[in-house]
Tab-separated table of C-alpha atoms and ligand atoms in Angstrom:
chain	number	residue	atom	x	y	z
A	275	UNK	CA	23.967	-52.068	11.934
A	276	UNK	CA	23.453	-51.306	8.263
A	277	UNK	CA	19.585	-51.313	8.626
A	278	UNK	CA	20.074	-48.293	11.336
A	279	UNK	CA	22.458	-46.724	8.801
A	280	UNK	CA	19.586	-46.762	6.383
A	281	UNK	CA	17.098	-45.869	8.418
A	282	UNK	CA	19.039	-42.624	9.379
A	283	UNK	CA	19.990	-42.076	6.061
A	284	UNK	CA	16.320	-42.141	5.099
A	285	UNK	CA	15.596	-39.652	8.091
A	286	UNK	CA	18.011	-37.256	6.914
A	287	UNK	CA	16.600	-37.734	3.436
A	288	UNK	CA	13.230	-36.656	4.691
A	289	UNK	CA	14.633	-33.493	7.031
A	290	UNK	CA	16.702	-32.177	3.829
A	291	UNK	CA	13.394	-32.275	1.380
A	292	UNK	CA	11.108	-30.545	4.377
A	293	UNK	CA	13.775	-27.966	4.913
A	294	UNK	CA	13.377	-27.518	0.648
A	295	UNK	CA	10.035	-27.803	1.032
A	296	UNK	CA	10.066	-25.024	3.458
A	297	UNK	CA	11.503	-22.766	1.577
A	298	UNK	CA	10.035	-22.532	-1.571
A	299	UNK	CA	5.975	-22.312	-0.155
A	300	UNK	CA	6.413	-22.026	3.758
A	301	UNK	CA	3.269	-23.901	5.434
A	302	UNK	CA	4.355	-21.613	8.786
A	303	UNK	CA	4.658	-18.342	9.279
A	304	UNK	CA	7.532	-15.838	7.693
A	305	UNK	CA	9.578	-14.690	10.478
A	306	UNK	CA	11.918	-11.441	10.178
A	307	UNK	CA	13.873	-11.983	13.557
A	308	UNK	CA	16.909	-9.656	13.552
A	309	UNK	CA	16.491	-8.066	9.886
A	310	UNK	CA	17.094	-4.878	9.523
A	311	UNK	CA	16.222	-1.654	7.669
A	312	UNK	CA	18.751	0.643	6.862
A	313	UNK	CA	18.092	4.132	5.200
A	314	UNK	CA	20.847	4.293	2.260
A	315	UNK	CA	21.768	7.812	0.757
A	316	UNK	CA	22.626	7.294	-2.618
A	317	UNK	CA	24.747	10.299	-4.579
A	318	UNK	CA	25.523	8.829	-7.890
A	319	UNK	CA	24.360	6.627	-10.298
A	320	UNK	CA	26.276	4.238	-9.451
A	321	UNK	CA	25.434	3.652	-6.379
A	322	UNK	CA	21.816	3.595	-6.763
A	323	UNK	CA	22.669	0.557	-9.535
A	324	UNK	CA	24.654	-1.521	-7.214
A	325	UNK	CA	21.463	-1.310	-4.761
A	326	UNK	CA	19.253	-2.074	-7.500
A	327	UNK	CA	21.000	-4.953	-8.545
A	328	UNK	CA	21.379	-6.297	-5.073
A	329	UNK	CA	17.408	-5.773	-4.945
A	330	UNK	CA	16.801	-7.416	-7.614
A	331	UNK	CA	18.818	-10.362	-7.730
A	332	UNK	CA	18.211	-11.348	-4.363
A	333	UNK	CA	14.913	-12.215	-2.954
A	334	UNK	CA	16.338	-11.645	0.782
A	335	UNK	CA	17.192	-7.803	0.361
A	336	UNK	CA	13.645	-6.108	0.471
A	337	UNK	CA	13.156	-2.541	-0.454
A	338	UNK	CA	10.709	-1.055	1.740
A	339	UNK	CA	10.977	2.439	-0.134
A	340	UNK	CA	12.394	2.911	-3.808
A	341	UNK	CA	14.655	5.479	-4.244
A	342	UNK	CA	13.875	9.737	-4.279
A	343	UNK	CA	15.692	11.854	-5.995
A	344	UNK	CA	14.254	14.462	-3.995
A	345	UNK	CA	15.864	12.645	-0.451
A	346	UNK	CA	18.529	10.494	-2.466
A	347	UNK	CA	17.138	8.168	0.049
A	348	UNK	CA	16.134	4.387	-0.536
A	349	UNK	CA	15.021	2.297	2.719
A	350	UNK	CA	16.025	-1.346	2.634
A	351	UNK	CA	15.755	-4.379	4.502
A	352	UNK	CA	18.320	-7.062	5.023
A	353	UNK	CA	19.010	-10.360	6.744
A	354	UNK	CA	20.582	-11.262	9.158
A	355	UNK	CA	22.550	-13.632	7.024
A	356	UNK	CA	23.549	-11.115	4.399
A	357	UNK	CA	24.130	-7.996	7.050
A	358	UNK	CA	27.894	-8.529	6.643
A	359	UNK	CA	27.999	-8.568	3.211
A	360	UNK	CA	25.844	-5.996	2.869
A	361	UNK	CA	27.865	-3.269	5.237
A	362	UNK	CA	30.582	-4.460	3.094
A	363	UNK	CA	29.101	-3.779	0.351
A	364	UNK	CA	28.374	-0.127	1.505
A	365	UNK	CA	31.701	0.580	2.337
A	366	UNK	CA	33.569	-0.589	-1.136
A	367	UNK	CA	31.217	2.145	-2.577
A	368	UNK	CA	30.871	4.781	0.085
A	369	UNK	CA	27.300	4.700	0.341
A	370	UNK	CA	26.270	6.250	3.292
A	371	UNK	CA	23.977	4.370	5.870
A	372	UNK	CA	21.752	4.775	8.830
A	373	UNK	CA	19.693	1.761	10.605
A	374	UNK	CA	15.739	2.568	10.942
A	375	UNK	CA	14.800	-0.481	12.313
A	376	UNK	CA	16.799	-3.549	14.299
A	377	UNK	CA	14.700	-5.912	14.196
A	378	UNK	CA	12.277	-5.897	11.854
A	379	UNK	CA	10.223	-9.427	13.692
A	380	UNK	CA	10.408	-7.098	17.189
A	381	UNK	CA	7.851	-4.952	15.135
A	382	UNK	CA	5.850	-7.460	14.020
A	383	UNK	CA	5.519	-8.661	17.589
A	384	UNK	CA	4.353	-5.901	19.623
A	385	UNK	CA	1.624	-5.687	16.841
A	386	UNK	CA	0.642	-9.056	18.028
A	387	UNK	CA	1.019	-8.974	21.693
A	388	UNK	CA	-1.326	-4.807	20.914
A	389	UNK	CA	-3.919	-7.236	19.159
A	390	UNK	CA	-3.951	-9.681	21.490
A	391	UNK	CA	-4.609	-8.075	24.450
A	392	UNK	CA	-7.170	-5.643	22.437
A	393	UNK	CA	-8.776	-9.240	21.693
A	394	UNK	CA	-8.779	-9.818	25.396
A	395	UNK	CA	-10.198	-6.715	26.679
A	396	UNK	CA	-12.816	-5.889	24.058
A	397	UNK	CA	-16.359	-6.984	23.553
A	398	UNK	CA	-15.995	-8.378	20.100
A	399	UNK	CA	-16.656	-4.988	18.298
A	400	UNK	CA	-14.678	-3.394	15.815
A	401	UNK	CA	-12.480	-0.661	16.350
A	402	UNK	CA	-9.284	0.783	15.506
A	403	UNK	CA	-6.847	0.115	18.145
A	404	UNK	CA	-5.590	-2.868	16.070
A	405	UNK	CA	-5.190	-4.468	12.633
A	406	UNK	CA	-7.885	-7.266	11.278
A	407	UNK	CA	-7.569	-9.816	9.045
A	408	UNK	CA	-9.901	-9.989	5.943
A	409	UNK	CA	-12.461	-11.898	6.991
A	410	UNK	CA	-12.909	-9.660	9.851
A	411	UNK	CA	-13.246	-6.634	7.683
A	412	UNK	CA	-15.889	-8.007	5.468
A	413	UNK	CA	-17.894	-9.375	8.448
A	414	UNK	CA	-17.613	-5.635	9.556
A	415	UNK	CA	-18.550	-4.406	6.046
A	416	UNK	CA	-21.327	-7.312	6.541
A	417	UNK	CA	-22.965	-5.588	9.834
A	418	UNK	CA	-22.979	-2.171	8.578
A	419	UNK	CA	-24.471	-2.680	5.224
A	420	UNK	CA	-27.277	-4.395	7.433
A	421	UNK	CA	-27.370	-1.606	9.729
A	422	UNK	CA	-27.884	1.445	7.073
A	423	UNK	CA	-29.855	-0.184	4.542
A	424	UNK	CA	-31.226	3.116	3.301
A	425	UNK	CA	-27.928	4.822	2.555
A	426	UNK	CA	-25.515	1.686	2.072
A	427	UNK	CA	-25.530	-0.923	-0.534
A	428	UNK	CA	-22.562	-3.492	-1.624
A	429	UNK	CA	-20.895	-3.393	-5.098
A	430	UNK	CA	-18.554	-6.151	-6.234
A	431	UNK	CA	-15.905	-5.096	-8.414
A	432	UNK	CA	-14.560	-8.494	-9.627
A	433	UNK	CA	-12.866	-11.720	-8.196
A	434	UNK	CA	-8.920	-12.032	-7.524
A	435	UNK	CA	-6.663	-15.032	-9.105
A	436	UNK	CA	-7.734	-17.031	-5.899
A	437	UNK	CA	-11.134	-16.311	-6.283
A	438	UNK	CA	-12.048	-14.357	-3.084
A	439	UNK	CA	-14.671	-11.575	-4.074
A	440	UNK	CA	-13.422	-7.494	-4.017
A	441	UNK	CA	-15.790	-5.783	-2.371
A	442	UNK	CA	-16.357	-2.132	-1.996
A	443	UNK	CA	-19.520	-0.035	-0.096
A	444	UNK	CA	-21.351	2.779	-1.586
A	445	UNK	CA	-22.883	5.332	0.890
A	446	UNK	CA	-25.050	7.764	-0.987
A	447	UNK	CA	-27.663	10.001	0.331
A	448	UNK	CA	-28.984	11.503	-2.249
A	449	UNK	CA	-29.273	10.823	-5.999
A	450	UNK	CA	-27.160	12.868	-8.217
A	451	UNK	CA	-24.396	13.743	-5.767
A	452	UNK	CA	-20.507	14.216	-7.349
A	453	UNK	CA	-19.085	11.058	-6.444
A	454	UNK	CA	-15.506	10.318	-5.194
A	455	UNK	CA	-13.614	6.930	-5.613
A	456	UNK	CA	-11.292	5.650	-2.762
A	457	UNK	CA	-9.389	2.188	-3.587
A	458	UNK	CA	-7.377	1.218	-1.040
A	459	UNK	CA	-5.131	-1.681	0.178
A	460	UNK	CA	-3.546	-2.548	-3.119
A	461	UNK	CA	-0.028	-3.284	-1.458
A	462	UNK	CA	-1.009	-5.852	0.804
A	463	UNK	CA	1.700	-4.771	3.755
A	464	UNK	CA	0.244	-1.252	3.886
A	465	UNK	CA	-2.417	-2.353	6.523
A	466	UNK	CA	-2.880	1.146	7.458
A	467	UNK	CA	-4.866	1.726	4.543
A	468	UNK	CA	-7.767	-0.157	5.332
A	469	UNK	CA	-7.833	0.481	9.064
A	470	UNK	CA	-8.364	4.231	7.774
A	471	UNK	CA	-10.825	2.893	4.914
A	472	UNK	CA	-12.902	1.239	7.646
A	473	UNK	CA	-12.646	4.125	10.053
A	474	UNK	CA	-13.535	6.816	7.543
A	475	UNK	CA	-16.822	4.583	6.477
A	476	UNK	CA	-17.584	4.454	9.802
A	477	UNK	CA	-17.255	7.966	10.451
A	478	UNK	CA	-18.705	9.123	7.407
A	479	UNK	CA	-21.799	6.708	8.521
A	480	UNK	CA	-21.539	7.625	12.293
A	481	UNK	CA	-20.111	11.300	13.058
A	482	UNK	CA	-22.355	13.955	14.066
A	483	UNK	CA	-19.824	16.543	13.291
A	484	UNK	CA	-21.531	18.884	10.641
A	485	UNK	CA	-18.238	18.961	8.390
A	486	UNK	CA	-18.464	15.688	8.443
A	487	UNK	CA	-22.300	15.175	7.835
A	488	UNK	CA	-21.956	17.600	5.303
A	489	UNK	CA	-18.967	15.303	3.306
A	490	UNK	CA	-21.076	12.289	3.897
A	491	UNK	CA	-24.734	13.615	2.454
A	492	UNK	CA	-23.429	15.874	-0.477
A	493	UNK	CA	-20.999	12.810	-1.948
A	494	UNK	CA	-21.696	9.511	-3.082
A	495	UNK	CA	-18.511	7.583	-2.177
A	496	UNK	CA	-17.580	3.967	-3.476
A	497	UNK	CA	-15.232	2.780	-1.215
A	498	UNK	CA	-12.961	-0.345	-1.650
A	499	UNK	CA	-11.408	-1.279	1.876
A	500	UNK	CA	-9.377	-3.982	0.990
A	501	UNK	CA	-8.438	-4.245	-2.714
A	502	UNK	CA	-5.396	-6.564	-2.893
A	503	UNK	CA	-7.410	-9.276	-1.013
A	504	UNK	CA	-5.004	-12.429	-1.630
A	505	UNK	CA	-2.334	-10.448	-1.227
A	506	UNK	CA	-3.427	-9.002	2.450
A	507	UNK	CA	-4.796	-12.307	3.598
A	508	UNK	CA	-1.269	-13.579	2.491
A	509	UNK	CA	0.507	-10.813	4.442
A	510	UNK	CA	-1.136	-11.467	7.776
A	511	UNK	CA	-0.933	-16.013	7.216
A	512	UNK	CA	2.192	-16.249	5.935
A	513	UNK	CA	3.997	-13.097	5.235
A	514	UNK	CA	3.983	-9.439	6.524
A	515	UNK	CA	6.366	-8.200	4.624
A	516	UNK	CA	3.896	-9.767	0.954
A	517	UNK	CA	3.037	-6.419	-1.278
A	518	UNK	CA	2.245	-7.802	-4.707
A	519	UNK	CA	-0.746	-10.253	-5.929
A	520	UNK	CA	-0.872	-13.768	-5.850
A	521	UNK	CA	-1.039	-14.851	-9.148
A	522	UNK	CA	2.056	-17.061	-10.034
A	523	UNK	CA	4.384	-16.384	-12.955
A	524	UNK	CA	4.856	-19.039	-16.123
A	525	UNK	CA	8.626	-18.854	-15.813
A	526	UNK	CA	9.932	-17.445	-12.994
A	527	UNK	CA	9.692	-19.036	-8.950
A	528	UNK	CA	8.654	-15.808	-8.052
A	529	UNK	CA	4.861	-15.274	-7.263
A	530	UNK	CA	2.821	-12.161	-8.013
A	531	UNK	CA	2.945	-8.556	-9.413
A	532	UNK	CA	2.803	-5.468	-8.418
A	533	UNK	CA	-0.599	-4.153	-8.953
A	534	UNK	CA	-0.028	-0.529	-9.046
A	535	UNK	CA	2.075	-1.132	-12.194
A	536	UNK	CA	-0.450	-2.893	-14.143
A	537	UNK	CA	-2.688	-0.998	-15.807
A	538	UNK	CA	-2.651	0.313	-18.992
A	539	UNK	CA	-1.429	3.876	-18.830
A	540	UNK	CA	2.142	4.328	-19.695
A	541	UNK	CA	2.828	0.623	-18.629
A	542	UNK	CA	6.501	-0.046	-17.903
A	543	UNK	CA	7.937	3.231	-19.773
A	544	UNK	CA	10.814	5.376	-18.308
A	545	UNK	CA	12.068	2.516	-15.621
A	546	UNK	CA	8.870	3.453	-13.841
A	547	UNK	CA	8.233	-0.692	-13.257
A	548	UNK	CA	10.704	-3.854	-13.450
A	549	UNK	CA	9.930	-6.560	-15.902
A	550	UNK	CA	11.829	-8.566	-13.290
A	551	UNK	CA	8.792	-11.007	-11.566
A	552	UNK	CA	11.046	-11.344	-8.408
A	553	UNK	CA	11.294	-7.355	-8.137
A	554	UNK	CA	8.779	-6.016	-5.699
A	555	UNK	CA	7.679	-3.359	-8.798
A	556	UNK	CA	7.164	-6.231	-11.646
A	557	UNK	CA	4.960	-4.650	-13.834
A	558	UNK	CA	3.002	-8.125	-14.725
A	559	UNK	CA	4.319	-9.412	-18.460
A	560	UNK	CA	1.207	-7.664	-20.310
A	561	UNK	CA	-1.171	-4.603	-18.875
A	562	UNK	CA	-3.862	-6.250	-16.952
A	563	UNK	CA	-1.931	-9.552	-16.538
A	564	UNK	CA	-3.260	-9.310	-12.716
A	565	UNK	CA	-7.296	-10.467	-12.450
A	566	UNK	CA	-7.835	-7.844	-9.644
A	567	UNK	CA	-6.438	-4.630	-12.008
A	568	UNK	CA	-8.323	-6.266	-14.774
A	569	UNK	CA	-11.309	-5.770	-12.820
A	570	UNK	CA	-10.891	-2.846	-11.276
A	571	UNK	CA	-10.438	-0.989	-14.762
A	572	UNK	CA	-13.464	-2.857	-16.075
A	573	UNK	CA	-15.846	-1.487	-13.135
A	574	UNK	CA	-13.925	1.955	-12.943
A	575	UNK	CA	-14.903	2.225	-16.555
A	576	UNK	CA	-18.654	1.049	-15.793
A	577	UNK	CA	-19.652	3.471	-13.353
A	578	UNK	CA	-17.091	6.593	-14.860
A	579	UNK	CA	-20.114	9.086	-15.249
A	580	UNK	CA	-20.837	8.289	-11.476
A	581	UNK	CA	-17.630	9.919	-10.046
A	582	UNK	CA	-15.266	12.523	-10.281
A	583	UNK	CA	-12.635	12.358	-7.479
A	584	UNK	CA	-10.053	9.037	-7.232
A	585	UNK	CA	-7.941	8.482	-4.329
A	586	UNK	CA	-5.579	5.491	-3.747
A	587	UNK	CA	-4.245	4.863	0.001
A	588	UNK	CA	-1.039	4.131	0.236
A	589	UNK	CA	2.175	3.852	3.290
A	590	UNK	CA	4.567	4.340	3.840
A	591	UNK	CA	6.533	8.144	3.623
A	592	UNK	CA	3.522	11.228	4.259
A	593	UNK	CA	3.258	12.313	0.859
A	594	UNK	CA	-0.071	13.311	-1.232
A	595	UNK	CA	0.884	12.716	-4.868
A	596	UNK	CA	-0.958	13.588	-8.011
A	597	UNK	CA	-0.217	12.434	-11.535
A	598	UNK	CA	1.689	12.196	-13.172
A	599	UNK	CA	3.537	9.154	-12.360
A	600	UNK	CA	5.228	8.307	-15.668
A	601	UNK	CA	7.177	11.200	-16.467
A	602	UNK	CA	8.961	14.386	-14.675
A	603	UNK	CA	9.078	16.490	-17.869
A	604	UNK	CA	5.626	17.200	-18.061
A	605	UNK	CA	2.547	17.943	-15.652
A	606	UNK	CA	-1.242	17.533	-16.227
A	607	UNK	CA	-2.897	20.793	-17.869
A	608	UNK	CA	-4.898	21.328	-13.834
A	609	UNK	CA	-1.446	21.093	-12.053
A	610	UNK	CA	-1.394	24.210	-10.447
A	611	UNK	CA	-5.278	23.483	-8.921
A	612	UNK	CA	-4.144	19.674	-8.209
A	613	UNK	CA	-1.528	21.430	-6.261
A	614	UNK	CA	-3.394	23.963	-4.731
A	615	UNK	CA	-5.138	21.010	-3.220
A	616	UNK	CA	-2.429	19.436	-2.008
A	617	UNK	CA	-1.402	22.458	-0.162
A	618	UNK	CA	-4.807	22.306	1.673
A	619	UNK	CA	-4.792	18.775	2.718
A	620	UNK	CA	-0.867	19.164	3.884
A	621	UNK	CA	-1.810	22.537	6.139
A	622	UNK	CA	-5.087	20.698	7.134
A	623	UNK	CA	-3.047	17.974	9.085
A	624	UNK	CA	0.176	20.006	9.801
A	625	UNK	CA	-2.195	22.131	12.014
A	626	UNK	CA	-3.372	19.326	14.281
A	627	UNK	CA	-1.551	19.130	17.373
A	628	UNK	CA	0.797	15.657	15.726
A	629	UNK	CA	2.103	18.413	13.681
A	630	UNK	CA	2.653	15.718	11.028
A	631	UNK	CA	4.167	17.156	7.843
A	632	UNK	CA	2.786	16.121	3.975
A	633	UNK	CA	4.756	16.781	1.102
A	634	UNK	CA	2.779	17.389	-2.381
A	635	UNK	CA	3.387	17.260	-5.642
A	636	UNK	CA	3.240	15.263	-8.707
A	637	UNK	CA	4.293	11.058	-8.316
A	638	UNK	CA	7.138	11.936	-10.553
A	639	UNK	CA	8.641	14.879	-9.367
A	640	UNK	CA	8.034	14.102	-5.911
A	641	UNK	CA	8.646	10.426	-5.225
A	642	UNK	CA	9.673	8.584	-8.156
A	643	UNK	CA	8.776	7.484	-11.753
A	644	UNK	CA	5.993	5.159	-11.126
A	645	UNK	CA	4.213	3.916	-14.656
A	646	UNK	CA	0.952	2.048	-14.661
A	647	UNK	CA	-0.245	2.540	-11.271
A	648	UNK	CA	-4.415	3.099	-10.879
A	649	UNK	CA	-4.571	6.698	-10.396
A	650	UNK	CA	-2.803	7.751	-13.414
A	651	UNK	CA	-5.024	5.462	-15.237
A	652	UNK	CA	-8.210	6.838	-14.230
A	653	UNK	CA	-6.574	10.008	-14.604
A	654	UNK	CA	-5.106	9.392	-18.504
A	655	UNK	CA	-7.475	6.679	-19.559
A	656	UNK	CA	-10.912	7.882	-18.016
A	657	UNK	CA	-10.354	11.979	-18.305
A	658	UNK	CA	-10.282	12.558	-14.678
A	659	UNK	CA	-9.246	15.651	-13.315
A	660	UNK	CA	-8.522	14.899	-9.576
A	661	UNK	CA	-6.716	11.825	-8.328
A	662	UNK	CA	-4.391	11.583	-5.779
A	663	UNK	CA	-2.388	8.694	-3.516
A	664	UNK	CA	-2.051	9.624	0.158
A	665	UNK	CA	1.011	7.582	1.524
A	666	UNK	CA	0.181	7.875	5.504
A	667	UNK	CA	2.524	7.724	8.009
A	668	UNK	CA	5.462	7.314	8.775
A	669	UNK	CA	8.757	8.375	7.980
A	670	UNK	CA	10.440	5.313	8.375
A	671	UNK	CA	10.457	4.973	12.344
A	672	UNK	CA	7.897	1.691	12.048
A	673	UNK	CA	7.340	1.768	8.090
A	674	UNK	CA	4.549	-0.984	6.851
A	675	UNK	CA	4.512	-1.863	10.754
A	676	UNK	CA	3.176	1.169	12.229
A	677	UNK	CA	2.321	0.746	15.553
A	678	UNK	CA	-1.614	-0.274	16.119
A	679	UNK	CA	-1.523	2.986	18.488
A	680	UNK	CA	-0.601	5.103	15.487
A	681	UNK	CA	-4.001	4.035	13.545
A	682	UNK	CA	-6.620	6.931	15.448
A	683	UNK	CA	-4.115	9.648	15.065
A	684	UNK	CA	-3.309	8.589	11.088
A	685	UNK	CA	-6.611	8.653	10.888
A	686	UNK	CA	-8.148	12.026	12.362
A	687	UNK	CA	-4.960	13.301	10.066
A	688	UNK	CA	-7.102	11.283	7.022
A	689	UNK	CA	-10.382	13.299	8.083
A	690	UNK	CA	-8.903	16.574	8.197
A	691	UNK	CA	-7.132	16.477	5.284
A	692	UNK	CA	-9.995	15.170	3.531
A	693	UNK	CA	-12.432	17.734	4.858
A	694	UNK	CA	-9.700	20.378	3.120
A	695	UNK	CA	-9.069	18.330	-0.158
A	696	UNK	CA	-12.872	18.322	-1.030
A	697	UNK	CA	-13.441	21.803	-0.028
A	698	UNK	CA	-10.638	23.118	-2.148
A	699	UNK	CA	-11.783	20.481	-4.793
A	700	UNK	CA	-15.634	22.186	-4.409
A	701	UNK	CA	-14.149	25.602	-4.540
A	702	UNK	CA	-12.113	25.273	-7.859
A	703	UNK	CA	-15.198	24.253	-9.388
A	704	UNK	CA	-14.323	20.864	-10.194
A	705	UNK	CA	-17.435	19.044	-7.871
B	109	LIG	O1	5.244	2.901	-5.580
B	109	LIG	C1	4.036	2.941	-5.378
B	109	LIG	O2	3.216	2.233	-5.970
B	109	LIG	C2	3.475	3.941	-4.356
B	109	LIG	N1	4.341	3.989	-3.217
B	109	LIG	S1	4.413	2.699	-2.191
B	109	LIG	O3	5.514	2.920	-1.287
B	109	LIG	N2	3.099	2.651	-1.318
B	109	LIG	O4	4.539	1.514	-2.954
B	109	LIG	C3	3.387	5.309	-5.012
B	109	LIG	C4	2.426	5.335	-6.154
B	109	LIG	C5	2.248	6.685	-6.743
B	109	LIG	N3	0.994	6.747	-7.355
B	109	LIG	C6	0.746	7.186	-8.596
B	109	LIG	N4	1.654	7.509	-9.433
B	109	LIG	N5	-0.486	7.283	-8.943
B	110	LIG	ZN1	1.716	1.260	-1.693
């Protein structure tokens, strides 16, 4: 009798330190079943602190989109555990609410079950009806740089804390062309951005459209698909929800930073970061505490007399933003041309049939303060002129998770607001 005591003693021993074990570096899958996002309108200080705090204290609540003080809006997402609380919460400080998604693991599944079946039906070629893992993209990258030798070649812009290799593809036709950056991928959940990196090589490789010949032979463009690669293969293993790097912190549980608040432009002035590890905005304890922003600014600075144009993707919220990102109270000396721009890639895309709608305008004045991120650093610390982040689609609807159905028309929106941004860039004299 007491040897069976023992013995179940023992097991339950064992169960409690796997659940613990569970928790702190899940061997499975994240799942999200039943958490929700709720859009918060926030009037007053105030209210915008309690949210903060709950943010930040709490590695359950999620924000999905900071605060605007343009929408007063903030998107959220919350557990199922903490929903009452939460609504409570709301209520004490009349903060007024409105849910954008039920079930945020509902998402995540019909983007299965969409690559599944894509799996199924398809010849093993790439395309962009669904979203592919890393290893998948650099194959891809792999079979293209062996199928245009003559205008393709690989460059390797560093290695990441867990040593996979950034990679990034340079189509040029020509020596001597103006040469435009894209970086893309640095949040690891926006996997919109390198579905649209990937199509937009392939287009620029592919298309016989003469706008977009033209855009492919008179630029060299340097083109990094996936930046944030630990972080992305981490957000399609283990979690989809994963933005920051990998790298763990010295003192804190918490794992990673954010990397578009680590370099060393303005880093962590005016609230634009957190010095908080377990905030989704950590700013890394030092400017280029992250090996992958490290890297990026050492290349960025190796090749800076080979380009002239910077652009970061980004999702979620339709928004082209220029610098600056640290401050409202002042706007680069070119702000009336960088908006000018703007307004050309915004009417480009609001005049394809989606009708999708762009705001412009400086990070800052726009969106929110924002310090250290990479475009204002090539923009302060390199003397570029023209940098922008596109955040694609959507609204909110499907956030990170936009539907794999989405990723064609997001990206014929990319191409014609492109073909406008570079025109208008062209025009003001500036390539
Ligand atoms: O907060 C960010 O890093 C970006 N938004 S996101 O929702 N994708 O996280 C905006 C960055 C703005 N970029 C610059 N200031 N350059
Ligand atoms: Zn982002």
């Amino acid at each position: 009798m007491r040897l069976l005591w023992l013995c179940a003693a023992a097991a339950a021993l064992l169960l409690v330190l796997a659940s613990a074990g569970t928790l702190k570096d899940s061997p499975t899958k994240e799942r999200y079943d039943h958490y929700e996002v709720y859009r918060l309108t926030l009037r007053n200080r105030l209210q915008l602190d309690v949210i903060e705090r709950l943010a930040e204290l709490s590695n359950k609540y999620n924000i999905w989109k900071d605060y605007d003080a343009h929408s007063q809006e903030l998107h959220i997402m919350v557990s199922p555990e903490d929903l009452q609380h939460f609504q409570q919460l709301l209520r004490v400080h009349g903060i007024g609410s409105e849910q954008m998604v039920a079930n945020v693991q509902a998402l995540i599944d019909e983007e299965q079950v969409t690559a599944a079946a894509d799996t199924a039906a398809s010849d093993g070629t790439f395309g962009w009806t669904k979203y592919y893992e890393l290893a998948e993209i650099e194959a891809w990258l792999d079979s293209v740089l062996a199928a245009y030798p003559n205008v393709t070649e690989q460059f390797i812009v560093g290695q990441s804390y867990e040593n996979r290799t950034i990679r990034g593809i340079k189509i040029s036709h020509q020596a001597g062309n103006p040469g435009i950056f894209i970086e893309s991928n640095i949040h690891a959940r926006e996997w919109i951005t390198s579905a649209s990196a990937t199509w937009f090589i392939n287009q620029l490789l592919t298309s016989e459209e003469p706008a977009v010949r033209n855009l492919a032979e008179s630029y060299d463009w340097h083109i990094v698909p996936v930046f944030n690669v630990d972080g992305f293969e981490y957000s399609h293993t283990k979690n989809r929800m994963w933005r920051k790097t990998r790298q763990p912190h010295a003192t804190s549980e918490c794992i990673g930073a954010d990397a578009n608040r680590n370099f060393d432009s303005h880093w962590m002035v005016n609230n634009g970061a957190s010095a908080n590890p377990c905030s989704e905005t950590f700013a890394g304890d030092v400017p280029g505490s992250e090996p992958e922003a490290r890297a990026l600014a050492e290349y960025l600075s190796s090749i800076q007399d080979q380009f002239s144009v910077y652009i970061s993707f980004h999702s979620y919220g339709q928004y082209l933003l220029s610098p600056f990102g640290h401050t409202a109270a002042e706007f680069p000396d070119n702000y009336d041309d960088l908006l000018q721009i703007g307004a050309a890639f915004a009417t480009a895309i609001e005049e394809l049939p989606y009708g999708t709608v762009y705001t412009y305008g400086s990070t800052a004045d726009v969106l929110y303060v924002a310090t250290g991120t990479s475009v204002d650093w090539v923009f302060n610390e390199l003397q570029k002129k023209i940098g922008y982040t596109i955040e694609y689609r959507d609204k909110g609807r499907y956030g990170f998770i936009l539907p794999p159905v989405q990723i064609l028309p997001n990206c014929q929106e990319l191409m014609a607001g492109m073909l406008a941004l570079i025109d208008k860039t062209k025009q003001l004299g500036y390539i």
